Amino acid sequence: MRRLSLRLKLTLLAAAGLLALVLAQAAVLRVTLSTLVQGHVVEGLEHDLDTLYARLLESERPPAEFGAALGLVYSAPLSGHYFRIQGPGGVVRSRSLWDEDLKTPDVPVGHRRITRAPGPLDQRLVVLSRGYRIDGDRVTLSVAEEVGPLADAVARWQGRFLWATLVAVALVLGLQLWVIRRSLRPLDAAVAACRRLETGEARPVDDRGPREIAPVLQAVNRLVRHHGLRLNRSRRALGNVSHALKTPLAVLGQLADDLDAGGDSATARALRTQVSAMTGTVEREMRRARLAGKDHPGAGFQVRGELRSLAEVLERIHGGGVTLDLEAPDGVLPLDGEDMLELFGNLLDNAWRWAASRVRVRLWVSPRHTLEGIIEDDGPGLPAERRARLGQTGAVLDEGGGHGLGLGIVQDIVDQYRGDIRYHGSVDLGGLRVEFTLPLPGYGEDP
């Protein structure tokens, strides 16, 4: 399951927060504008209602004729301004209602009520009703005004405001994403440094960054320095030990000769056997040091060039007579150069020692971003039961010497890179066929 990136999480959280804020703002704005519109309309209706009540008290004319006193809008048919008087004598409506009636509530004396009701032609009305007592009778006066056009205008303004707000939110999110990318860019450099570390290239990163990220960058730099120092120290110690053992082994060989000269041939023979085994191990380590080269950068593996150099070294070690048939990609692969020289050095050394005249190497990068290869020789090969033991510590190719450390080291390197190696019989050449796969760290991927 693919995990969400930190950038996407922060952006989604910000988007959710801003959208919630916009929705809350839209709801508050809707209620506020509706209240303001209704308050403005009710304020005018209060004036008309007071005028209607005063005319009703002062005039002896029929109430239906009060429309002219309130304004022409109460006389013009379906004008959107209406009044209604409900008393003991029945209901009196303004001329503007024409043949329509207005639904109004029954309000107690001294109280008022604001309602919304449909009017003629489906007009949206705000109705203000108030209860009065006139000449001992209870009368309800109601005035109404259409608010549909005003409400529509407010709705259009609110829609435009909402769209403008959404555009502003999109711009803010884009700016935030840019800021997040810029702030987290040092982490990309840290990831790249760790990937280079996998290939053996110990290069520190710039530890200047946000206060929350700077400790991570400093920790990566400490790891890079520690890894480089430890790797160099271990490889130098290996070479030093190999050199240091040569003199004691020579002394033991001389001691075996002295024992043989003194008549203790059995002890001398046993001592020479052990000295020969230790000398073979030391020679193998010295050969690995020569194959790896001196002060190799370790930053990437130049496949074709390095393998050609290995072939030249092996020809000097084992003598001529073996031809290398090489097919390999050009360029530098993101693999530790020292590790690869050790791996190919041991595999080619074994192939060279047993080949009659030919060693074939085929390497390629698969679509799965792995280095895959086949190394074959035209030597005598090995039976299947002995091939199954190759790569194990102590397994040997020949009965005459060697402790199988070379292929054991090869197996360790392959395991370190989480790769795979298999040993078969070569169908074409007749000798041993080695097939291996090594994942390429970060090869073909975005940082």
XYZ file of C-alpha atoms in Angstrom:
447
model
C 0.000 0.000 0.000
C 1.487 3.329 -1.078
C 1.885 5.797 1.751
C 0.908 9.426 1.365
C 3.793 11.858 1.234
C 4.232 14.483 3.941
C 3.720 17.231 1.354
C 0.382 15.738 0.301
C -0.736 15.219 3.900
C 0.017 18.823 4.833
C -1.697 20.083 1.690
C -4.786 17.936 2.301
C -5.002 19.056 5.919
C -4.673 22.697 4.889
C -7.270 22.206 2.127
C -9.698 20.558 4.544
C -9.216 23.355 7.082
C -9.636 26.111 4.505
C -12.708 24.473 2.950
C -14.285 24.067 6.388
C -13.544 27.744 7.034
C -15.085 28.722 3.667
C -18.223 26.673 4.355
C -18.579 28.168 7.824
C -18.019 31.627 6.377
C -20.629 31.005 3.668
C -23.182 29.833 6.250
C -22.537 32.816 8.543
C -22.628 35.194 5.580
C -25.912 33.744 4.367
C -27.565 34.122 7.761
C -26.115 37.603 8.264
C -27.198 38.909 4.867
C -30.663 37.386 5.256
C -30.996 39.055 8.645
C -29.792 42.394 7.267
C -32.203 42.258 4.312
C -35.123 41.319 6.518
C -34.187 44.007 9.062
C -34.064 46.651 6.332
C -37.455 45.591 4.965
C -39.066 45.338 8.426
C -37.856 48.837 9.240
C -39.827 50.213 6.283
C -42.834 48.037 7.120
C -42.826 49.401 10.671
C -43.223 52.894 9.261
C -46.063 51.819 6.953
C -47.780 49.905 9.748
C -47.689 52.929 12.074
C -49.076 55.132 9.284
C -51.856 52.649 8.576
C -52.817 52.535 12.261
C -52.838 56.331 12.524
C -55.021 56.674 9.436
C -57.359 54.073 10.785
C -57.813 56.021 14.018
C -58.178 59.461 12.388
C -60.191 58.821 9.267
C -63.821 58.005 8.786
C -63.259 56.726 5.253
C -63.409 53.011 4.508
C -60.065 51.365 5.284
C -59.757 50.066 1.700
C -59.191 53.650 0.584
C -56.128 54.097 2.838
C -53.860 52.789 0.086
C -53.441 56.234 -1.456
C -52.488 57.649 1.927
C -49.768 55.007 2.357
C -48.444 55.489 -1.169
C -49.291 54.528 -4.710
C -47.556 51.196 -4.335
C -50.427 50.029 -2.122
C -52.931 50.945 -4.839
C -51.153 49.606 -7.941
C -52.204 46.015 -8.711
C -49.694 43.358 -7.682
C -47.070 45.978 -6.842
C -45.397 43.869 -4.176
C -46.592 46.139 -1.325
C -49.748 45.019 0.471
C -51.711 45.504 3.670
C -54.469 43.528 5.321
C -56.814 44.539 8.203
C -58.608 41.824 10.116
C -61.223 42.874 12.697
C -64.721 42.100 13.969
C -66.242 43.503 10.807
C -64.235 41.221 8.501
C -61.123 41.575 6.389
C -60.029 44.652 4.442
C -57.233 44.296 1.838
C -55.243 46.857 -0.085
C -56.147 47.450 -3.740
C -52.719 46.196 -4.733
C -53.768 42.656 -3.773
C -56.440 42.840 -6.493
C -58.426 39.607 -6.201
C -55.810 37.821 -4.123
C -55.697 37.427 -0.384
C -52.761 37.522 2.004
C -52.167 34.844 4.584
C -51.451 36.559 7.911
C -51.275 35.230 11.479
C -53.658 36.142 14.285
C -51.565 38.255 16.663
C -52.572 39.131 20.258
C -52.998 42.788 21.208
C -49.678 44.488 21.868
C -47.605 41.839 20.104
C -46.033 41.720 16.669
C -44.943 38.872 14.430
C -42.675 38.731 11.393
C -43.384 35.942 8.934
C -42.617 34.972 5.362
C -45.501 34.092 3.093
C -46.142 33.534 -0.621
C -47.925 36.372 -2.371
C -49.588 36.884 -5.740
C -47.618 35.550 -8.728
C -45.510 33.498 -6.288
C -43.935 36.605 -4.868
C -41.778 36.118 -1.768
C -43.119 38.393 0.942
C -41.988 39.521 4.383
C -45.122 40.131 6.475
C -45.196 42.319 9.598
C -48.317 41.794 11.755
C -49.336 43.523 14.998
C -52.353 43.270 17.259
C -54.271 46.446 18.292
C -57.418 47.321 20.279
C -59.540 49.957 18.533
C -62.850 51.146 20.067
C -62.833 48.064 22.246
C -62.388 45.663 19.335
C -59.297 43.558 18.669
C -57.824 44.281 15.260
C -54.793 42.742 13.500
C -52.949 44.959 11.031
C -50.499 43.382 8.543
C -48.250 44.966 5.920
C -46.123 43.015 3.457
C -43.336 43.709 0.950
C -41.814 41.538 -1.743
C -38.122 40.675 -1.109
C -37.541 38.281 -4.035
C -35.471 40.616 -6.294
C -33.414 41.829 -3.340
C -32.834 38.271 -2.133
C -31.807 37.220 -5.657
C -29.336 40.092 -5.888
C -27.870 39.136 -2.534
C -27.646 35.489 -3.620
C -25.807 36.478 -6.833
C -23.367 38.597 -4.847
C -22.869 35.785 -2.369
C -22.197 33.326 -5.215
C -19.580 35.617 -6.745
C -18.008 36.115 -3.343
C -17.912 32.347 -2.780
C -16.212 31.737 -6.135
C -13.691 34.484 -5.416
C -13.039 32.892 -2.028
C -12.490 29.468 -3.613
C -10.026 30.959 -6.099
C -8.217 32.628 -3.206
C -8.152 29.296 -1.353
C -6.673 27.584 -4.433
C -3.983 30.263 -4.648
C -3.226 29.903 -0.944
C -2.953 26.111 -1.299
C -0.647 26.507 -4.283
C 1.520 28.934 -2.326
C 1.526 26.607 0.658
C 2.535 23.645 -1.518
C 5.389 25.689 -2.949
C 6.507 26.680 0.553
C 6.293 23.052 1.738
C 8.309 21.821 -1.236
C 10.925 24.495 -0.659
C 11.070 23.791 3.080
C 11.365 20.012 2.615
C 13.918 20.240 -0.195
C 16.787 19.563 2.253
C 15.148 16.209 3.012
C 15.406 15.316 -0.682
C 19.125 16.031 -0.441
C 19.315 13.777 2.636
C 17.546 10.958 0.775
C 19.921 11.390 -2.162
C 22.887 11.257 0.228
C 21.600 7.997 1.735
C 21.174 6.513 -1.746
C 24.701 7.559 -2.654
C 25.827 5.946 0.582
C 24.348 2.666 -0.673
C 26.612 2.933 -3.703
C 29.662 3.711 -1.583
C 29.784 7.444 -2.245
C 30.077 9.170 1.117
C 29.212 12.781 0.323
C 27.813 15.070 3.069
C 24.813 17.325 2.527
C 24.219 20.960 3.356
C 22.809 20.892 6.887
C 21.309 24.365 6.644
C 17.535 24.106 6.727
C 14.462 24.674 8.879
C 14.975 24.196 12.583
C 12.845 21.015 12.575
C 14.820 19.440 9.694
C 18.363 20.556 10.550
C 18.890 17.753 13.165
C 17.986 15.137 10.536
C 20.492 16.611 8.075
C 23.181 16.723 10.758
C 22.472 13.082 11.647
C 22.798 12.101 7.973
C 26.146 13.901 7.769
C 27.369 12.083 10.877
C 26.256 8.787 9.347
C 28.041 9.596 6.088
C 31.293 10.447 7.868
C 31.058 7.417 10.143
C 30.326 5.082 7.231
C 33.215 6.404 5.162
C 35.690 6.168 8.017
C 34.563 2.703 9.029
C 34.669 1.382 5.469
C 38.146 2.722 4.822
C 39.377 1.491 8.197
C 38.044 -2.043 7.671
C 39.492 -2.329 4.159
C 42.852 -0.950 5.262
C 42.893 -3.334 8.227
C 42.235 -6.280 5.891
C 45.210 -5.381 3.749
C 47.404 -4.747 6.789
C 46.566 -8.115 8.325
C 47.332 -9.896 5.073
C 50.698 -8.173 4.857
C 51.447 -8.754 8.536
C 50.840 -12.521 8.303
C 53.376 -13.094 5.542
C 56.436 -12.856 7.800
C 55.124 -15.202 10.555
C 54.103 -17.690 7.883
C 57.576 -17.574 6.371
C 59.050 -18.215 9.849
C 56.723 -21.204 10.331
C 57.807 -22.549 6.944
C 61.453 -22.271 7.977
C 60.594 -24.017 11.245
C 59.008 -26.873 9.287
C 62.208 -27.179 7.243
C 64.260 -27.333 10.451
C 61.996 -30.063 11.854
C 62.294 -32.033 8.629
C 66.064 -31.696 8.703
C 66.061 -32.889 12.314
C 64.210 -36.084 11.379
C 60.694 -35.116 12.523
C 59.155 -35.441 9.060
C 55.586 -36.119 10.243
C 55.429 -32.944 12.293
C 57.094 -30.974 9.504
C 54.561 -32.329 6.989
C 51.574 -31.395 9.207
C 53.033 -27.955 9.843
C 53.636 -27.371 6.106
C 50.015 -28.342 5.370
C 48.655 -25.747 7.766
C 51.161 -23.120 6.614
C 50.168 -23.812 2.999
C 46.500 -23.371 3.848
C 47.147 -20.073 5.678
C 49.442 -18.884 2.890
C 46.685 -19.588 0.364
C 44.275 -17.506 2.402
C 46.733 -14.625 2.674
C 47.521 -14.803 -1.042
C 43.818 -14.711 -1.779
C 43.372 -11.579 0.346
C 46.405 -9.962 -1.273
C 44.975 -10.798 -4.684
C 41.695 -9.205 -3.694
C 43.573 -6.083 -2.654
C 45.322 -5.954 -6.038
C 42.029 -6.508 -7.848
C 40.303 -3.768 -5.890
C 43.094 -1.314 -6.634
C 44.471 1.425 -4.460
C 42.357 4.330 -3.230
C 39.421 3.397 -5.453
C 36.716 6.055 -5.064
C 33.897 3.559 -4.561
C 31.371 6.040 -5.977
C 29.605 4.011 -8.638
C 30.845 1.152 -10.813
C 32.145 1.725 -14.340
C 31.161 -1.721 -15.577
C 32.960 -2.185 -18.889
C 36.137 -0.316 -17.971
C 36.550 -1.953 -14.567
C 35.996 -5.464 -15.928
C 38.595 -4.863 -18.641
C 41.048 -3.773 -15.947
C 40.216 -6.889 -13.909
C 40.923 -9.057 -16.942
C 44.367 -7.470 -17.347
C 45.194 -8.115 -13.680
C 44.013 -11.739 -13.918
C 46.136 -12.296 -17.002
C 49.201 -11.148 -15.107
C 48.306 -13.332 -12.102
C 47.357 -16.524 -13.951
C 49.255 -16.024 -17.178
C 47.842 -15.755 -20.686
C 45.856 -18.255 -22.696
C 42.345 -17.231 -21.551
C 40.132 -14.993 -23.711
C 37.445 -12.806 -22.135
C 34.193 -12.454 -24.072
C 32.543 -9.408 -22.471
C 29.080 -7.930 -23.047
C 28.324 -5.147 -20.548
C 26.472 -1.815 -20.482
C 28.328 1.446 -20.747
C 28.185 4.101 -18.089
C 28.328 4.097 -14.297
C 25.940 2.023 -12.201
C 24.947 3.088 -8.654
C 26.836 0.256 -6.940
C 29.793 0.481 -4.610
C 32.934 0.185 -6.722
C 34.915 -1.645 -4.040
C 32.132 -4.176 -3.480
C 31.726 -4.808 -7.198
C 35.459 -5.242 -7.762
C 35.497 -7.726 -4.897
C 32.480 -9.591 -6.269
C 33.608 -9.720 -9.907
C 37.217 -10.212 -8.880
C 36.376 -13.427 -7.013
C 33.964 -14.715 -9.668
C 36.374 -14.024 -12.531
C 39.317 -15.354 -10.523
C 37.539 -18.691 -10.104
C 36.499 -18.747 -13.753
C 40.022 -17.820 -14.911
C 41.703 -20.495 -12.813
C 39.530 -23.255 -14.235
C 38.926 -22.055 -17.782
C 40.706 -23.901 -20.587
C 40.701 -20.951 -22.976
C 37.538 -18.890 -22.654
C 35.536 -16.936 -20.100
C 32.251 -15.315 -21.129
C 30.619 -12.468 -19.196
C 27.210 -11.025 -20.079
C 25.761 -8.165 -18.031
C 22.624 -6.070 -18.559
C 20.224 -3.785 -16.694
C 16.695 -5.210 -16.594
C 13.449 -3.171 -16.744
C 13.073 -3.928 -13.022
C 16.160 -1.741 -12.342
C 18.408 -4.654 -11.451
C 21.862 -5.622 -12.704
C 21.696 -9.163 -14.057
C 24.656 -11.170 -15.234
C 25.983 -14.532 -16.367
C 29.611 -15.650 -16.025
C 30.648 -18.909 -17.740
C 33.912 -20.745 -18.396
C 34.923 -23.706 -20.542
C 36.578 -25.565 -17.697
C 35.709 -29.020 -16.313
C 32.758 -27.716 -14.274
C 31.338 -29.265 -11.112
C 28.725 -31.942 -10.378
C 25.324 -30.722 -9.214
C 25.839 -31.980 -5.640
C 29.042 -29.943 -5.302
C 27.572 -26.858 -6.951
C 24.902 -26.769 -4.245
C 27.634 -26.107 -1.638
C 29.219 -23.184 -3.441
C 29.011 -19.894 -1.614
C 29.023 -21.579 1.776
C 31.953 -20.902 4.065
C 34.415 -23.757 3.683
C 33.106 -24.948 0.308
C 35.896 -25.577 -2.221
C 36.058 -25.868 -5.991
C 39.120 -28.079 -5.996
C 40.454 -30.722 -3.699
C 43.961 -29.346 -3.874
C 43.597 -26.141 -1.900
C 41.586 -23.041 -1.118
C 38.977 -22.645 1.578
C 36.186 -21.292 -0.609
C 36.446 -17.882 1.002
C 36.169 -16.121 -2.354
C 32.705 -17.419 -3.183
C 31.693 -16.998 0.445
C 32.587 -13.312 0.156
C 30.635 -13.153 -3.111
C 27.601 -14.596 -1.313
C 27.972 -12.020 1.482
C 28.053 -9.129 -1.006
C 25.032 -10.486 -2.888
C 23.132 -10.871 0.399
C 24.129 -7.358 1.430
C 22.547 -5.978 -1.759
C 19.525 -8.304 -1.330
C 20.310 -9.968 -4.599
C 20.383 -13.567 -5.755
C 23.106 -15.859 -7.117
C 22.851 -19.357 -8.594
C 25.398 -21.884 -9.885
C 24.679 -24.170 -12.844
C 26.507 -26.120 -15.460
C 27.228 -24.210 -18.668
C 25.424 -25.767 -21.620
C 27.392 -23.815 -24.241
C 30.901 -23.866 -22.772
C 30.754 -26.940 -20.539
C 32.175 -25.365 -17.379
C 30.542 -23.522 -14.470
C 27.733 -21.021 -15.121
C 27.075 -18.322 -12.493
C 23.850 -16.313 -12.687
C 23.240 -13.380 -10.374
C 20.866 -10.446 -9.851
C 21.669 -7.247 -7.938
C 19.091 -4.497 -7.277
C 20.312 -1.037 -8.251
C 19.631 1.429 -5.390
C 17.637 4.411 -6.690
C 18.386 3.542 -10.326
C 15.702 5.023 -12.595
C 13.729 6.436 -9.633
C 12.880 10.019 -8.719
C 14.640 11.261 -5.598
